Short mmCIF file of C-alpha atoms in Angstrom, two decimals:
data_model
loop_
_atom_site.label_atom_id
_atom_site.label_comp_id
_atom_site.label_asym_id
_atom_site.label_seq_id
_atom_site.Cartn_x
_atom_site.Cartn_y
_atom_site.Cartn_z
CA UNK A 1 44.37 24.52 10.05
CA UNK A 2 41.29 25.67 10.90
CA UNK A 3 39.54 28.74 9.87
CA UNK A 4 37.39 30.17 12.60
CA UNK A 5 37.08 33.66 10.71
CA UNK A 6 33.86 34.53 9.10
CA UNK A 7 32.22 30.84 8.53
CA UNK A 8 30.80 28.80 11.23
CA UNK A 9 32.46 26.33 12.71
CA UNK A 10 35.95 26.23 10.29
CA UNK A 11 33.53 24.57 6.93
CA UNK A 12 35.10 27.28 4.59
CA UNK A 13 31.97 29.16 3.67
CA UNK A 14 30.72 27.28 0.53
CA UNK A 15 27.15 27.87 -0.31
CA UNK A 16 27.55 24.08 -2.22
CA UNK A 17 27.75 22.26 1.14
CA UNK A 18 24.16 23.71 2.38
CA UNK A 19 22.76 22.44 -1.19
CA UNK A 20 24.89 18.99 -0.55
CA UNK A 21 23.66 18.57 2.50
CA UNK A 22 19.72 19.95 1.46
CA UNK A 23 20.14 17.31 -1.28
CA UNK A 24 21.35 14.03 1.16
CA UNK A 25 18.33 14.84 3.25
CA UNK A 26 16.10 15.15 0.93
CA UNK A 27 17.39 11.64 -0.95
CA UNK A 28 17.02 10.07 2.63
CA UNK A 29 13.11 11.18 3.08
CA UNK A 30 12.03 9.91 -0.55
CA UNK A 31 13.52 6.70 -0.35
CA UNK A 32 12.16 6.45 3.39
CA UNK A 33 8.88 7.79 1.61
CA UNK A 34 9.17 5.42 -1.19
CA UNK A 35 9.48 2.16 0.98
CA UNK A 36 6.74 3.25 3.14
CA UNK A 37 4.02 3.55 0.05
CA UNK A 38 5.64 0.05 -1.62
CA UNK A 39 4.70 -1.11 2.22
CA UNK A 40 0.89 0.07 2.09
CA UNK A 41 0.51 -0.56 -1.63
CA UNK A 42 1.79 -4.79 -1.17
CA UNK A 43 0.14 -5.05 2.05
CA UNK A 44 -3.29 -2.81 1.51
CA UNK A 45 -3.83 -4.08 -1.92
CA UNK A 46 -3.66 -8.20 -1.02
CA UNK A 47 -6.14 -7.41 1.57
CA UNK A 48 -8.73 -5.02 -0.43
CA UNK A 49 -8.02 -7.79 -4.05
CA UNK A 50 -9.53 -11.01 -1.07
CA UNK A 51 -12.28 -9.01 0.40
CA UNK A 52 -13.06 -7.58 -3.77
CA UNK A 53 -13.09 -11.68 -4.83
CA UNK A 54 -15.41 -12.59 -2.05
CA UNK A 55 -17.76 -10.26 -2.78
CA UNK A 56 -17.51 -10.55 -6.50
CA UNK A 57 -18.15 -14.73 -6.25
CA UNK A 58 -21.01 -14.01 -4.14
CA UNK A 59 -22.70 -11.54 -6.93
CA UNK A 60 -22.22 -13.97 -9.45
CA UNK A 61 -23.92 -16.78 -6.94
CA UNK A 62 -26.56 -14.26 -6.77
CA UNK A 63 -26.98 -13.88 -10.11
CA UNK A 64 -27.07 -17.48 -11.00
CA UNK A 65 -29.94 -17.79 -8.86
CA UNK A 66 -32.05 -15.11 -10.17
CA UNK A 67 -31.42 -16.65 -13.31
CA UNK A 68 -32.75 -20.23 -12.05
CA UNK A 69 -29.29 -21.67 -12.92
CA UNK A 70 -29.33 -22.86 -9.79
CA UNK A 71 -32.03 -24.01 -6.78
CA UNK A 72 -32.18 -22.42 -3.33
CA UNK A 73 -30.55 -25.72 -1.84
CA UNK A 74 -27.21 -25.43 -4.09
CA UNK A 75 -27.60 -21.23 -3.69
CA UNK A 76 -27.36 -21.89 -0.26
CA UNK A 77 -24.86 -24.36 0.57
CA UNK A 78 -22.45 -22.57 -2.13
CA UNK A 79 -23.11 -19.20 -0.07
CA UNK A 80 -22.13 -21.27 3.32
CA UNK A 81 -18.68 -22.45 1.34
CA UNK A 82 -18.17 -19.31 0.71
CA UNK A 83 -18.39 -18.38 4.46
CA UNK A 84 -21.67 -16.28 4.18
CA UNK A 85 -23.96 -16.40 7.03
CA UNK A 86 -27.43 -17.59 5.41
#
């Protein structure tokens, strides 16, 4: 039956359960680990790509302008459609 000798608790004294049960933690906190940076990467990253292609369409509006591609009219009712204050 039980063993209550020299190990704790009657486990039979292996030094390969302590590794066992090191390793099952361990497994436990990098997949935990691993959803929660697939979380911040898919959410953080569709965020910073809109706010990035706002601000890259209104550089190029800028630019068009300084080139005289376009008039101040067009320059700004492009900049409003693009939800810029004026």
């Amino acid at each position: 039956m039980w063993n209550w000798g020299n190990d704790m608790m009657g486990w039979g004294g292996s030094p390969g359960w302590g590794l066992f049960g090191l390793a099952h933690v361990l497994w436990w906190v990098l997949l935990v680990l691993g959803v929660v940076v697939l979380a911040r990467w898919l959410f953080a990253g569709g965020g910073r790509a809109a706010r990035e292609g706002e601000d890259r369409a209104l550089s190029i509006l800028r630019e068009r302008y300084a080139r005289g591609e376009i008039d101040k009219a067009e320059f700004d009712a492009r900049r409003r459609d693009l939800g810029q204050p004026s």
